[in-house]
PDB file of C-alpha atoms in Angstrom:
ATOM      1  CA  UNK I   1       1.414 -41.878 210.949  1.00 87.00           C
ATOM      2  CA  UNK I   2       5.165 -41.606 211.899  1.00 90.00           C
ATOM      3  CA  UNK I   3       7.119 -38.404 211.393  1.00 92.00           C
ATOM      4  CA  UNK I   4      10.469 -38.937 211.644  1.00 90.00           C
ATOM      5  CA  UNK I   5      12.502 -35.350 212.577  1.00 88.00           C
ATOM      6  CA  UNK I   6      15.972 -35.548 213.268  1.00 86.00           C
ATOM      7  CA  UNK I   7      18.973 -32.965 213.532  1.00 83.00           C
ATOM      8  CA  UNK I   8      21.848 -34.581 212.469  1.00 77.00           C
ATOM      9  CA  UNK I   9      21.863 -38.421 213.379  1.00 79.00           C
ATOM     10  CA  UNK I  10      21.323 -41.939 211.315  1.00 81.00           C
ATOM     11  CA  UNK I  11      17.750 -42.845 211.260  1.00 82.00           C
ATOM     12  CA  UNK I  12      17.171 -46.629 210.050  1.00 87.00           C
ATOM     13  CA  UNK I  13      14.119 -45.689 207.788  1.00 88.00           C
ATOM     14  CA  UNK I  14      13.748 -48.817 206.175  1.00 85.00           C
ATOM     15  CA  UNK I  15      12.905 -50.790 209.633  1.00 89.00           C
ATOM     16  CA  UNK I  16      10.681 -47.863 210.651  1.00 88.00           C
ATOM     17  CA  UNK I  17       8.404 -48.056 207.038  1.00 86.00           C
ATOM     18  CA  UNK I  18       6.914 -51.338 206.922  1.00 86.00           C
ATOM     19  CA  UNK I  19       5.343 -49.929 210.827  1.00 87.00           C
ATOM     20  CA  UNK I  20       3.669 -47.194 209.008  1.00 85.00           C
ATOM     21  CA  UNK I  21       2.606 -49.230 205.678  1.00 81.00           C
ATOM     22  CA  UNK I  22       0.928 -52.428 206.988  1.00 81.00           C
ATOM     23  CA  UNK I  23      -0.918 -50.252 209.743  1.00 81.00           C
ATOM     24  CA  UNK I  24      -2.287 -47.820 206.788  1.00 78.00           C
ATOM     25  CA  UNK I  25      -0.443 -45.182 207.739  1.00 83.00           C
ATOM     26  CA  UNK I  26       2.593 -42.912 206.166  1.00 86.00           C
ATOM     27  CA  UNK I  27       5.938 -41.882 206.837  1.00 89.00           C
ATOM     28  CA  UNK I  28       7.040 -38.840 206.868  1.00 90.00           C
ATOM     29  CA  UNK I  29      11.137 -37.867 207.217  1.00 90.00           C
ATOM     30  CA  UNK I  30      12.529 -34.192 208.131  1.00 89.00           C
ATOM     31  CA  UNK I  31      16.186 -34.410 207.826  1.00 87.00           C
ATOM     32  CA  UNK I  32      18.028 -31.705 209.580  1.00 85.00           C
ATOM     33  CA  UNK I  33      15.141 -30.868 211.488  1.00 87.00           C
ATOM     34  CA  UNK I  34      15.434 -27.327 212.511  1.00 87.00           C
ATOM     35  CA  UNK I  35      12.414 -25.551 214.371  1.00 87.00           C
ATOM     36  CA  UNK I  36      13.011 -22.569 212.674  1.00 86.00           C
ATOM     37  CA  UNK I  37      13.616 -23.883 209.099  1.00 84.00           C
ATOM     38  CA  UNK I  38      11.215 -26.281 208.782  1.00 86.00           C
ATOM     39  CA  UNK I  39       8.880 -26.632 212.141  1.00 90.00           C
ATOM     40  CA  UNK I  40       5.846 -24.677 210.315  1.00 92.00           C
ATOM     41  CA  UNK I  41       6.066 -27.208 207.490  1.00 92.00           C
ATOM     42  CA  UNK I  42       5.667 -30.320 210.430  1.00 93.00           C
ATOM     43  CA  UNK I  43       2.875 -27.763 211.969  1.00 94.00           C
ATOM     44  CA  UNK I  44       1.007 -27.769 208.958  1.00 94.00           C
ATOM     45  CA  UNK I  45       1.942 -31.663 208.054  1.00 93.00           C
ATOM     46  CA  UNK I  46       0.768 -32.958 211.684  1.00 94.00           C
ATOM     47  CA  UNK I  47      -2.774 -30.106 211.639  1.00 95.00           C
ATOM     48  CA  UNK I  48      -3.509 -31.720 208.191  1.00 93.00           C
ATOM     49  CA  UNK I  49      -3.103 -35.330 209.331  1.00 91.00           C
ATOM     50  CA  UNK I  50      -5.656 -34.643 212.053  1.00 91.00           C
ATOM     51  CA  UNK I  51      -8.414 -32.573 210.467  1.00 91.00           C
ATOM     52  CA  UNK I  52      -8.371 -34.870 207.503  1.00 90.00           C
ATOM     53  CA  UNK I  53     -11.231 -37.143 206.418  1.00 90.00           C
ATOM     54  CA  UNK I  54     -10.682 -40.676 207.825  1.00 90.00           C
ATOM     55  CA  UNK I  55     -12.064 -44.080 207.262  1.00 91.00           C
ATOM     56  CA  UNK I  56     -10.977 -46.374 210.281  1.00 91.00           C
ATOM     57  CA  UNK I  57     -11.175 -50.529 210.449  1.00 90.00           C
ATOM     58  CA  UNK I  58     -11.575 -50.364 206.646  1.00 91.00           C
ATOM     59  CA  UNK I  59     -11.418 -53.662 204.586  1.00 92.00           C
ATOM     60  CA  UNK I  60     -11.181 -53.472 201.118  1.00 91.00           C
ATOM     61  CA  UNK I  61     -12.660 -56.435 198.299  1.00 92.00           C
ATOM     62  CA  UNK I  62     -11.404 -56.347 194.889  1.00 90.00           C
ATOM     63  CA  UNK I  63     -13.224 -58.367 192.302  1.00 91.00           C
ATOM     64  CA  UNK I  64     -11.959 -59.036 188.554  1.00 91.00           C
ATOM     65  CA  UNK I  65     -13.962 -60.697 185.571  1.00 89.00           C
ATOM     66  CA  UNK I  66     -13.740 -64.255 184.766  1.00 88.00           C
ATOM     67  CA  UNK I  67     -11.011 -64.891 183.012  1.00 87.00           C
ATOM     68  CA  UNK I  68      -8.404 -62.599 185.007  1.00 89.00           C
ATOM     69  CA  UNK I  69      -6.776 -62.787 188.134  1.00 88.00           C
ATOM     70  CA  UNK I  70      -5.406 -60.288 190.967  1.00 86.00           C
ATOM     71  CA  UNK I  71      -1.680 -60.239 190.085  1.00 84.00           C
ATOM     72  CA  UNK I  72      -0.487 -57.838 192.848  1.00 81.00           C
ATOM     73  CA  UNK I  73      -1.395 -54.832 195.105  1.00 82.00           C
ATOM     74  CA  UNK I  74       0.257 -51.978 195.773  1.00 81.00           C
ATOM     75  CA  UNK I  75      -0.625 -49.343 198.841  1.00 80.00           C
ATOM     76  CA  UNK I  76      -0.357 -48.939 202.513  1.00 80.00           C
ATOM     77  CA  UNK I  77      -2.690 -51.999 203.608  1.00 82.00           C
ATOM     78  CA  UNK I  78      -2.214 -55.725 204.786  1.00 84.00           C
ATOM     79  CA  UNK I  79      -3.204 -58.459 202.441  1.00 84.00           C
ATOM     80  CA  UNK I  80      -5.315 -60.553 204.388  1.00 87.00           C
ATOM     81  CA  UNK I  81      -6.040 -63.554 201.822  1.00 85.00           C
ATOM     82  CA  UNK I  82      -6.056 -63.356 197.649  1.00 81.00           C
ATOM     83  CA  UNK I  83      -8.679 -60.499 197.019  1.00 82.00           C
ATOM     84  CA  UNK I  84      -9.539 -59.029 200.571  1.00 88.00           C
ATOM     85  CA  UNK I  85      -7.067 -56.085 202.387  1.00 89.00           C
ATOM     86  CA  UNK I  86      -7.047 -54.728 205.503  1.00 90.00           C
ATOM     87  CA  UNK I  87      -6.041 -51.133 206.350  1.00 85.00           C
ATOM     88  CA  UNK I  88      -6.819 -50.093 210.063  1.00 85.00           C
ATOM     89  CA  UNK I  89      -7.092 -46.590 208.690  1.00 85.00           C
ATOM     90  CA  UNK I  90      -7.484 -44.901 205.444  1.00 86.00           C
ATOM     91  CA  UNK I  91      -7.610 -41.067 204.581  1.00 88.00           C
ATOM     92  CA  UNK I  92      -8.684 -38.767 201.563  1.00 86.00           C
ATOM     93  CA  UNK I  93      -4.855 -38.429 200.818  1.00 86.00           C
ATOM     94  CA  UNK I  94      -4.317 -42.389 199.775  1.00 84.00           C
ATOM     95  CA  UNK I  95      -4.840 -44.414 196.864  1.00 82.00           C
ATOM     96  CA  UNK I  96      -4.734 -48.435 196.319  1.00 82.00           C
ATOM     97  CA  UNK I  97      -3.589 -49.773 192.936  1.00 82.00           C
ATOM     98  CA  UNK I  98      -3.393 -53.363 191.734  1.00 82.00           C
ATOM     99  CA  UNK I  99      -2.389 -55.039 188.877  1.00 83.00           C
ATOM    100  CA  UNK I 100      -4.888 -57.319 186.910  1.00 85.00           C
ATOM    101  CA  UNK I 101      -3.676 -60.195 184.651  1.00 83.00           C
ATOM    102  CA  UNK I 102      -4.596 -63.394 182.361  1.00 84.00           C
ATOM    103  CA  UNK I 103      -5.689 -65.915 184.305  1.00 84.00           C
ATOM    104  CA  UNK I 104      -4.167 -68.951 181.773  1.00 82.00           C
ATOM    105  CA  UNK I 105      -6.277 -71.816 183.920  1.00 80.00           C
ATOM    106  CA  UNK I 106      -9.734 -70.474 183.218  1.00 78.00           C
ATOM    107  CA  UNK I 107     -10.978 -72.360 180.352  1.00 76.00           C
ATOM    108  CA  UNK I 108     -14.676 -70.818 180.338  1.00 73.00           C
ATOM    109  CA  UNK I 109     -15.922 -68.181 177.270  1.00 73.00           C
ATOM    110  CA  UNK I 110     -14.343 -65.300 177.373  1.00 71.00           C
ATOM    111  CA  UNK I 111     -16.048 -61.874 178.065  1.00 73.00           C
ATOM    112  CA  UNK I 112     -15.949 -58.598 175.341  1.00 79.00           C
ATOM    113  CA  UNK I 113     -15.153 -56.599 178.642  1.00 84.00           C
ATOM    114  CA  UNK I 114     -13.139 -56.873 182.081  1.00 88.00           C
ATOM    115  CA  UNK I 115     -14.577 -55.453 184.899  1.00 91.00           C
ATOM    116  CA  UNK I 116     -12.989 -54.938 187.998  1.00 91.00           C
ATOM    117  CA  UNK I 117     -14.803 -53.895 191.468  1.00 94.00           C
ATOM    118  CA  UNK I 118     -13.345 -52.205 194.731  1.00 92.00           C
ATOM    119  CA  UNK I 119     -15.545 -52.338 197.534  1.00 94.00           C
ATOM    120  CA  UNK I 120     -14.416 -50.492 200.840  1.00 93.00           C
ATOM    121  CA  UNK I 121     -16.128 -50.975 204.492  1.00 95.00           C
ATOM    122  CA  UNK I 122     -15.157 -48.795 206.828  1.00 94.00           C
ATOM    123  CA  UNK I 123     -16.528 -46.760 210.478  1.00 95.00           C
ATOM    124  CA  UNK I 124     -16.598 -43.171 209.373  1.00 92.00           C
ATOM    125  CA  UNK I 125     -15.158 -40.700 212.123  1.00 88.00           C
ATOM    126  CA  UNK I 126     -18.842 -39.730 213.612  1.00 90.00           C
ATOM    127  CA  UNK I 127     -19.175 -43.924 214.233  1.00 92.00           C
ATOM    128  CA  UNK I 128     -20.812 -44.958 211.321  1.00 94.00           C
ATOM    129  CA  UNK I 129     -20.218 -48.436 209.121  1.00 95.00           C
ATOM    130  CA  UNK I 130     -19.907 -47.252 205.494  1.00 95.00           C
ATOM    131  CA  UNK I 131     -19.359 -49.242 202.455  1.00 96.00           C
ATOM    132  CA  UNK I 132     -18.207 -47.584 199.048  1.00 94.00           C
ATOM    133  CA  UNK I 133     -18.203 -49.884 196.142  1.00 96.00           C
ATOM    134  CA  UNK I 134     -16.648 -48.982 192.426  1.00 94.00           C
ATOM    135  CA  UNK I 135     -16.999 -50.552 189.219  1.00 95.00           C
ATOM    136  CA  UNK I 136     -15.081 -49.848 186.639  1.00 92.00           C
ATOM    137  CA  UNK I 137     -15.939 -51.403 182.575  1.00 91.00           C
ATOM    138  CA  UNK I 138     -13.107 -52.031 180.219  1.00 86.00           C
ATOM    139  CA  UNK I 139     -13.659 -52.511 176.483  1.00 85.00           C
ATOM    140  CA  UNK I 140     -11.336 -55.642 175.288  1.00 81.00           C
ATOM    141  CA  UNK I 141      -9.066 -54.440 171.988  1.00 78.00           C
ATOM    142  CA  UNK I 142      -6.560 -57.002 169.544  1.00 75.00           C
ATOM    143  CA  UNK I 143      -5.059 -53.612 168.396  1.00 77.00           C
ATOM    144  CA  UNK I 144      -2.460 -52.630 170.673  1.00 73.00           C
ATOM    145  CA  UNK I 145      -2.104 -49.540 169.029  1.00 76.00           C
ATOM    146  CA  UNK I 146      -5.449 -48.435 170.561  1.00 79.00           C
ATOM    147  CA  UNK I 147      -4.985 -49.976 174.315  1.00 76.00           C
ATOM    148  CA  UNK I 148      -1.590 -48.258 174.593  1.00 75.00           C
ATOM    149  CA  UNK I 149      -2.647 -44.916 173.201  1.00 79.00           C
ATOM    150  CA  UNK I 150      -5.479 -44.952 176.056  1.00 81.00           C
ATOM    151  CA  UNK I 151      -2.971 -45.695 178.776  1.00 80.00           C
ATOM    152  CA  UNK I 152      -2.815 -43.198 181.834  1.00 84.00           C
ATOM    153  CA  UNK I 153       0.948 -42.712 181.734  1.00 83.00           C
ATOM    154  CA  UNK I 154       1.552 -41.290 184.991  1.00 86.00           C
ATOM    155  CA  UNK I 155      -0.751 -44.057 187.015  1.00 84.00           C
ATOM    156  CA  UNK I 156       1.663 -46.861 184.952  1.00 84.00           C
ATOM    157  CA  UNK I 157       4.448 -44.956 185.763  1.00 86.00           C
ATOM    158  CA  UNK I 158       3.605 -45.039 189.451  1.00 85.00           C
ATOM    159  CA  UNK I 159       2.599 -48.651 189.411  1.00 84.00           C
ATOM    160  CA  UNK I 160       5.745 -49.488 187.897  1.00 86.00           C
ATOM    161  CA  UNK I 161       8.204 -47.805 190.449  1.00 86.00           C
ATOM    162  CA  UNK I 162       6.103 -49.553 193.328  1.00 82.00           C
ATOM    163  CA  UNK I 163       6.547 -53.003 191.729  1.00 82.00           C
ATOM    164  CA  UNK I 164       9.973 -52.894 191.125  1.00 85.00           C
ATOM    165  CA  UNK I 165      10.421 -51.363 194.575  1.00 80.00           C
ATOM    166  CA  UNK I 166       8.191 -54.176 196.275  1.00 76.00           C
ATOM    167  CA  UNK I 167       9.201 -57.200 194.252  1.00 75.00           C
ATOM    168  CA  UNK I 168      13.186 -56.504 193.536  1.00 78.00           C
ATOM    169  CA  UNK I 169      15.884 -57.557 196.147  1.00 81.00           C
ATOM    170  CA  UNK I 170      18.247 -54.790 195.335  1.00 85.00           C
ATOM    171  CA  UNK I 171      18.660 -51.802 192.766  1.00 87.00           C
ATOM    172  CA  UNK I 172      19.805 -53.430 189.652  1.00 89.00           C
ATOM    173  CA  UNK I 173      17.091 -55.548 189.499  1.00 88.00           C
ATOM    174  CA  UNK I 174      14.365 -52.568 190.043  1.00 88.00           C
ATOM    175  CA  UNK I 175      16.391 -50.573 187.563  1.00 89.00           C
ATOM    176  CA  UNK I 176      16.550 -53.932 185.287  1.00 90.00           C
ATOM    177  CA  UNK I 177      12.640 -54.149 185.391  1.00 87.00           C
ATOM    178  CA  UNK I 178      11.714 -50.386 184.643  1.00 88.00           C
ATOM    179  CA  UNK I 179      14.457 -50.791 181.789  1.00 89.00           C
ATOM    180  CA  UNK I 180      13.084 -53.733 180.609  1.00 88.00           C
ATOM    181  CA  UNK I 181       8.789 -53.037 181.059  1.00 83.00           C
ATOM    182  CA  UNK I 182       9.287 -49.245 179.423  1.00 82.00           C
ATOM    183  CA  UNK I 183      11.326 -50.872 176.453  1.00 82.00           C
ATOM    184  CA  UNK I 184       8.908 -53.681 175.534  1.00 78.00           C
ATOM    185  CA  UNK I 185       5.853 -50.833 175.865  1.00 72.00           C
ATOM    186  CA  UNK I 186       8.115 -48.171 174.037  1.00 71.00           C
ATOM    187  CA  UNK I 187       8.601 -50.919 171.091  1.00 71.00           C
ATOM    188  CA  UNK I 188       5.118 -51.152 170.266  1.00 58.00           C
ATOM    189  CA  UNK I 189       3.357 -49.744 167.209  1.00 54.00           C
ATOM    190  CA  UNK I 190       6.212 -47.171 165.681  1.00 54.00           C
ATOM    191  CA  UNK I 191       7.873 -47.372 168.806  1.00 49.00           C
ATOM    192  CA  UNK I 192       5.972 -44.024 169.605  1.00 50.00           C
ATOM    193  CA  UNK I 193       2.910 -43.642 171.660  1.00 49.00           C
ATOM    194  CA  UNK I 194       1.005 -40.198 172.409  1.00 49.00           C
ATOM    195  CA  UNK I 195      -0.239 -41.347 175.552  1.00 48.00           C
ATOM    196  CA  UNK I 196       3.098 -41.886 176.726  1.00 47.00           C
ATOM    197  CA  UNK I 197       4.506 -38.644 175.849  1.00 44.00           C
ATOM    198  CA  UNK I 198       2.510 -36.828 179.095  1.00 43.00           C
ATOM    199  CA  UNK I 199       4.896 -38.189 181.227  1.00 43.00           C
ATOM    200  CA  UNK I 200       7.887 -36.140 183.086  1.00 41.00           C
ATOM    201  CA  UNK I 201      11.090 -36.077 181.006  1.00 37.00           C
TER     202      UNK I 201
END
């Protein structure tokens, strides 16, 4: 973790993130840090980071149907080859996401359902090696009507922001992207989507 608390001078914050990200951890910035304005909030920030639950030397698997491929991940890990990630730590207050395409080689039958499969090993706090392991089913549709209208807005929202973020050079091209991916969803059936509607204005 890396809390950054300054009073008044120029902080380089995108050469301190990547420290925090590929090591698991976070980064946390206080501008015009005063102890009296906003010490109890860093109190309660640093007492949280310690008493929380922890995973350490964790190594995560992912695992996607025939058919489909591992496009990208997105979280504050290493990517050690294709489908295996390494974070030296990870806590309650994390999540991982990654997104799953079409693999256009595979040439085998296709399944009626894409499953995709996390597994996480890790040494608990008290010493012991844990593994967690989740499996998620997802029905295949041809009516795009019904896979949009069971999208989780918010989770493609976030997904969205950290690809543009990760894989654009500069600011146009993010905003070019989020422009671009919300407009071809937006322009589906009727060009209006309930799902969609739950998200921020």
């Amino acid at each position: 973790e890396l809390f950054v608390a300054t009073d008044n001078l120029h902080m380089d914050l995108a050469s301190l993130a990547p420290l925090a990200k590929y090591t698991g951890g976070d980064m946390r910035y206080y501008p015009l840090f005063r102890e009296a304005f906003r010490g109890e909030q860093l109190r309660q920030d640093i007492q949280h980071m310690l008493t929380r639950e922890t995973g350490f030397e964790a190594v995560m698997k992912f695992r996607v149907s025939p058919g489909y491929e591992l496009k990208s991940y997105h979280g504050h890990l290493f990517q050690r080859t294709r489908n295996l990630l390494v974070a030296p730590n990870c806590t309650e207050d994390e999540t991982f996401g990654c997104i799953v395409g079409v693999n256009k080689d595979f040439s085998g039958p296709q399944a009626r359902s894409v499953c995709i499969q996390a597994a996480l090993l890790y040494t608990s706090s008290a010493g012991e090696r844990r593994i967690r392991v989740n499996t998620s089913q997802f029905p295949k549709s041809l009516d795009v009507e019904q896979v949009m209208a069971s999208c989780d807005a918010q989770a493609a929202a976030i997904i969205m922001g950290k690809y543009a973020i990760n894989e654009s050079h500069n600011v146009s091209d993010a905003r070019k992207y989020l422009l671009d991916t919300t407009q071809a969803a937006l322009s589906g059936p009727n060009g209006r989507l309930e799902s969609l509607e739950a998200l921020p204005g």
